[in-house]
Amino acid sequence: MKILIVEDEAKIREYLRQGLTEAGFVVDLARNGLDGHHLAMTGAYDLIILDVLLPDLDGWRILRALREVGHKVPVLFLTARDSVDDRVKGLELGADDYLVKPFAFAELLARVRTLLRRGTAPATDTTLKVADLELDLMRRRITRAGRRIQLTAKEFALLELLLRHRDEVLPRSLIASQVWDMNFDSDTNVIDVAIRRLRAKIDDDFEPKLIHTVRGMGYMLDTSSEI
Ligand code: CA
């Protein structure tokens, strides 16, 4: 399996190259938009990891060029935290998934494997579901039992994280680093407050309850309420 990484930041590029090589992939690297564009259009890749902000030619131009010629290679793009517009734009342009920087390598590898399993089938499924809860990544819409629910950007990110890791206990420290980009400070209860608000919106009026507190450990999302 051959993967193209288009990333101008040497540190991230090397981190990805090393990890993916160790995981058994053949990796090509491009350090700017022009090289990335050239390789993406001419090489035979099973997947492309595409940074958005690049010198010469940004990731959107590369993605658009690929899709315009009908190239269906799965594209995972890397975006900055909180740039909701980027995520929507990337998915609209035909990307298959995205990761917000900074990310854990394990998370990237899981996404890569999922995309490769999916192969070149049209990737229209940008919805995460559990029970009757649906989170539409492209439209940034959440419904439960068909009812539309409004979330703030942070609540959305928090719910997305929980959904992507359903049935796993997520420690507060991990939630803090993934959603707030901060190291967990035991004096702050920002996560607990955010969870409480999220629960009020997606759980209070519904059954079964989806978000569970795992005492002394963190939070998890699942549909079996016996924790
Ligand atoms: Ca960049």
XYZ file of N, CA and C in Angstrom, residues 37-143:
321
model
N 1.166 18.313 -5.846
C 0.239 18.283 -6.975
C 0.759 17.331 -8.058
N 2.025 17.476 -8.369
C 2.626 16.641 -9.417
C 2.539 15.149 -9.050
N 2.967 14.827 -7.841
C 2.963 13.430 -7.428
C 1.538 12.876 -7.339
N 0.645 13.687 -6.799
C -0.748 13.228 -6.631
C -1.386 12.931 -7.982
N -1.079 13.771 -8.971
C -1.708 13.613 -10.282
C -1.068 12.492 -11.106
N 0.189 12.206 -10.845
C 0.879 11.250 -11.712
C 1.187 9.908 -11.041
N 1.252 9.891 -9.707
C 1.626 8.655 -9.014
C 0.416 7.783 -8.757
N 0.673 6.517 -8.484
C -0.423 5.602 -8.156
C -0.426 5.373 -6.649
N -1.268 6.110 -5.962
C -1.307 6.007 -4.504
C -2.621 5.394 -4.048
N -2.522 4.695 -2.936
C -3.733 4.136 -2.342
C -4.409 5.158 -1.438
N -3.625 6.159 -1.025
C -4.163 7.175 -0.131
C -3.242 8.397 -0.154
N -3.853 9.568 0.018
C -3.045 10.788 0.114
C -3.373 11.492 1.432
N -2.321 11.822 2.166
C -2.474 12.647 3.371
C -2.041 14.051 2.978
N -2.983 14.973 3.085
C -2.799 16.283 2.474
C -2.941 17.392 3.509
N -1.877 18.121 3.702
C -1.963 19.293 4.557
C -2.692 20.387 3.776
N -3.385 21.258 4.487
C -4.147 22.304 3.800
C -3.258 23.506 3.467
N -2.541 23.998 4.461
C -1.698 25.181 4.239
C -0.321 24.754 3.761
N -0.049 25.056 2.503
C 1.202 24.629 1.881
C 1.793 25.772 1.073
N 3.104 25.817 0.941
C 3.691 26.806 0.050
C 3.337 26.479 -1.406
N 3.295 27.457 -2.240
C 3.075 27.338 -3.693
C 1.620 27.094 -4.079
N 1.077 26.029 -3.529
C -0.256 25.606 -3.973
C -0.897 24.972 -2.753
N -2.064 25.448 -2.347
C -2.608 24.890 -1.111
C -3.292 23.540 -1.356
N -3.612 22.881 -0.252
C -4.191 21.541 -0.339
C -5.514 21.519 -1.095
N -6.266 22.605 -0.994
C -7.569 22.640 -1.688
C -7.385 22.557 -3.197
N -6.351 23.271 -3.702
C -6.124 23.273 -5.150
C -5.764 21.865 -5.616
N -4.977 21.192 -4.801
C -4.560 19.833 -5.164
C -5.768 18.895 -5.159
N -6.546 19.004 -4.100
C -7.736 18.158 -3.978
C -8.705 18.414 -5.135
N -8.924 19.684 -5.427
C -9.850 20.034 -6.501
C -9.353 19.482 -7.842
N -8.060 19.646 -8.067
C -7.485 19.158 -9.333
C -7.667 17.646 -9.473
N -7.460 16.939 -8.381
C -7.620 15.481 -8.407
C -9.051 15.095 -8.765
N -9.989 15.713 -8.077
C -11.389 15.330 -8.290
C -11.894 15.785 -9.656
N -11.344 16.892 -10.153
C -11.786 17.381 -11.461
C -11.436 16.404 -12.581
N -10.326 15.696 -12.400
C -9.995 14.719 -13.442
C -10.552 13.334 -13.089
N -11.398 13.289 -12.070
C -12.053 12.031 -11.720
C -11.193 11.062 -10.925
N -10.115 11.582 -10.353
C -9.230 10.757 -9.542
C -9.909 10.485 -8.193
N -10.108 9.207 -7.875
C -10.895 8.878 -6.687
C -10.065 8.471 -5.483
N -8.752 8.632 -5.566
C -7.891 8.227 -4.456
C -8.399 8.836 -3.139
N -8.482 8.010 -2.072
C -8.937 8.572 -0.793
C -7.980 9.665 -0.302
N -8.556 10.757 0.173
C -7.749 11.871 0.679
C -8.134 12.168 2.128
N -7.128 12.151 2.968
C -7.289 12.534 4.375
C -6.577 13.869 4.534
N -7.292 14.913 4.896
C -6.592 16.187 5.007
C -6.358 16.590 6.455
N -5.324 17.388 6.611
C -4.909 17.831 7.941
C -5.253 19.301 8.081
N -5.944 19.630 9.129
C -6.414 21.004 9.272
C -6.096 21.548 10.657
N -6.195 22.844 10.763
C -5.917 23.478 12.052
C -7.142 23.375 12.952
N -6.866 23.385 14.213
C -7.928 23.297 15.203
C -8.954 24.411 15.015
N -10.197 24.036 15.176
C -11.274 25.027 15.178
C -11.577 25.667 13.831
N -10.902 25.215 12.782
C -11.284 25.840 11.526
C -12.390 25.003 10.889
N -13.579 25.266 11.397
C -14.773 24.529 10.969
C -14.982 24.703 9.470
N -14.724 25.917 8.971
C -14.910 26.173 7.541
C -14.038 25.254 6.700
N -12.819 25.028 7.173
C -11.902 24.146 6.464
C -12.461 22.740 6.357
N -13.001 22.275 7.441
C -13.498 20.890 7.437
C -14.638 20.745 6.448
N -15.542 21.701 6.496
C -16.684 21.652 5.584
C -16.199 21.752 4.145
N -15.305 22.693 3.908
C -14.783 22.899 2.556
C -14.096 21.636 2.032
N -13.267 21.041 2.875
C -12.539 19.848 2.449
C -13.478 18.716 2.072
N -14.494 18.508 2.879
C -15.428 17.413 2.599
C -16.242 17.731 1.346
N -16.589 19.009 1.182
C -17.332 19.410 -0.013
C -16.504 19.225 -1.280
N -15.221 19.461 -1.154
C -14.340 19.322 -2.322
C -14.041 17.858 -2.635
N -14.487 16.967 -1.764
C -14.319 15.553 -2.076
C -13.268 14.829 -1.255
N -12.824 15.444 -0.163
C -11.934 14.712 0.735
C -12.753 13.640 1.451
N -12.078 12.631 1.952
C -12.802 11.518 2.573
C -12.847 11.609 4.085
N -11.853 12.266 4.636
C -11.829 12.415 6.099
C -10.816 13.504 6.429
N -10.805 13.934 7.681
C -9.835 14.941 8.068
C -9.351 14.651 9.474
N -8.211 15.221 9.797
C -7.701 15.161 11.166
C -7.303 16.568 11.567
N -7.569 16.876 12.806
C -7.216 18.186 13.329
C -5.852 18.079 13.996
N -4.966 19.022 13.650
C -3.644 19.060 14.286
C -3.746 19.693 15.660
N -2.999 19.247 16.633
C -2.136 18.081 16.590
C -2.953 16.811 16.812
N -2.497 15.718 16.266
C -3.252 14.471 16.402
C -2.317 13.385 16.931
N -2.898 12.370 17.474
C -2.098 11.223 17.931
C -1.879 10.314 16.733
N -0.701 9.734 16.645
C -0.422 8.885 15.490
C -1.406 7.712 15.408
N -1.760 7.161 16.565
C -2.692 6.021 16.582
C -4.018 6.396 15.908
N -4.425 7.630 16.132
C -5.674 8.105 15.530
C -5.518 8.184 14.004
N -4.408 8.735 13.573
C -4.159 8.830 12.134
C -4.137 7.445 11.490
N -3.458 6.529 12.135
C -3.333 5.184 11.582
C -4.704 4.515 11.474
N -5.529 4.731 12.489
C -6.878 4.148 12.462
C -7.677 4.709 11.285
N -7.564 6.018 11.068
C -8.296 6.639 9.946
C -7.776 6.129 8.606
N -6.455 6.026 8.509
C -5.841 5.549 7.268
C -6.349 4.146 6.953
N -6.358 3.297 7.959
C -6.796 1.915 7.727
C -8.263 1.858 7.325
N -9.075 2.681 7.964
C -10.495 2.717 7.612
C -10.670 3.150 6.159
N -9.954 4.188 5.767
C -10.086 4.685 4.391
C -9.594 3.655 3.384
N -8.546 2.944 3.728
C -8.017 1.949 2.796
C -8.973 0.764 2.673
N -9.614 0.414 3.768
C -10.615 -0.663 3.712
C -11.771 -0.262 2.816
N -12.121 1.015 2.926
C -13.242 1.526 2.157
C -12.883 1.551 0.670
N -11.562 1.624 0.395
C -11.085 1.600 -0.978
C -11.562 2.798 -1.764
N -11.855 2.573 -3.015
C -12.211 3.695 -3.871
C -13.722 3.845 -4.018
N -14.453 3.145 -3.176
C -15.906 3.315 -3.212
C -16.219 4.775 -2.902
N -17.265 5.300 -3.498
C -17.584 6.700 -3.226
C -17.819 6.916 -1.739
N -17.125 7.862 -1.206
C -17.215 8.101 0.223
C -18.238 9.188 0.504
N -19.454 8.765 0.617
C -20.489 9.760 0.859
C -20.874 9.758 2.327
N -20.342 8.784 3.057
C -20.779 8.656 4.437
C -19.940 9.513 5.368
N -20.402 10.702 5.592
C -19.693 11.586 6.502
C -20.526 11.769 7.769
N -21.310 10.741 8.080
C -22.168 10.809 9.260
C -21.706 9.786 10.291
N -21.587 10.236 11.531
C -21.288 9.315 12.622
C -22.599 9.039 13.349
N -22.837 7.767 13.667
C -24.111 7.414 14.296
C -23.891 6.526 15.499
N -24.693 6.735 16.510
C -24.797 5.757 17.584
C -26.231 5.836 18.105
N -26.843 4.667 18.265
C -28.269 4.611 18.616
C -29.037 5.529 17.661
N -29.848 6.454 18.204
C -30.605 7.335 17.318
C -29.960 8.718 17.213
N -28.699 8.784 17.615
C -27.950 10.049 17.510
C -27.149 10.059 16.215
N -27.259 11.153 15.476
C -26.508 11.275 14.223
C -25.756 12.589 14.181
N -24.507 12.489 13.778
C -23.686 13.688 13.677
C -23.183 13.772 12.230
N -23.634 14.781 11.543
C -23.288 14.966 10.133
C -22.087 15.903 10.053
N -20.927 15.325 9.739
C -19.682 16.104 9.765
C -19.666 17.187 8.700
N -20.294 16.911 7.594
C -20.254 17.852 6.485
C -21.155 19.046 6.755
N -22.344 18.775 7.184
C -23.281 19.886 7.411
C -23.212 20.424 8.827
N -22.373 19.794 9.657
C -22.257 20.201 11.062
C -23.620 20.149 11.732
N -24.352 19.083 11.476
C -25.690 18.961 12.047
C -25.782 17.759 12.964
N -26.492 17.943 14.050
C -26.694 16.849 14.984
C -28.191 16.648 15.145
N -28.598 15.376 15.095
C -29.986 15.071 15.411
C -30.012 13.903 16.386
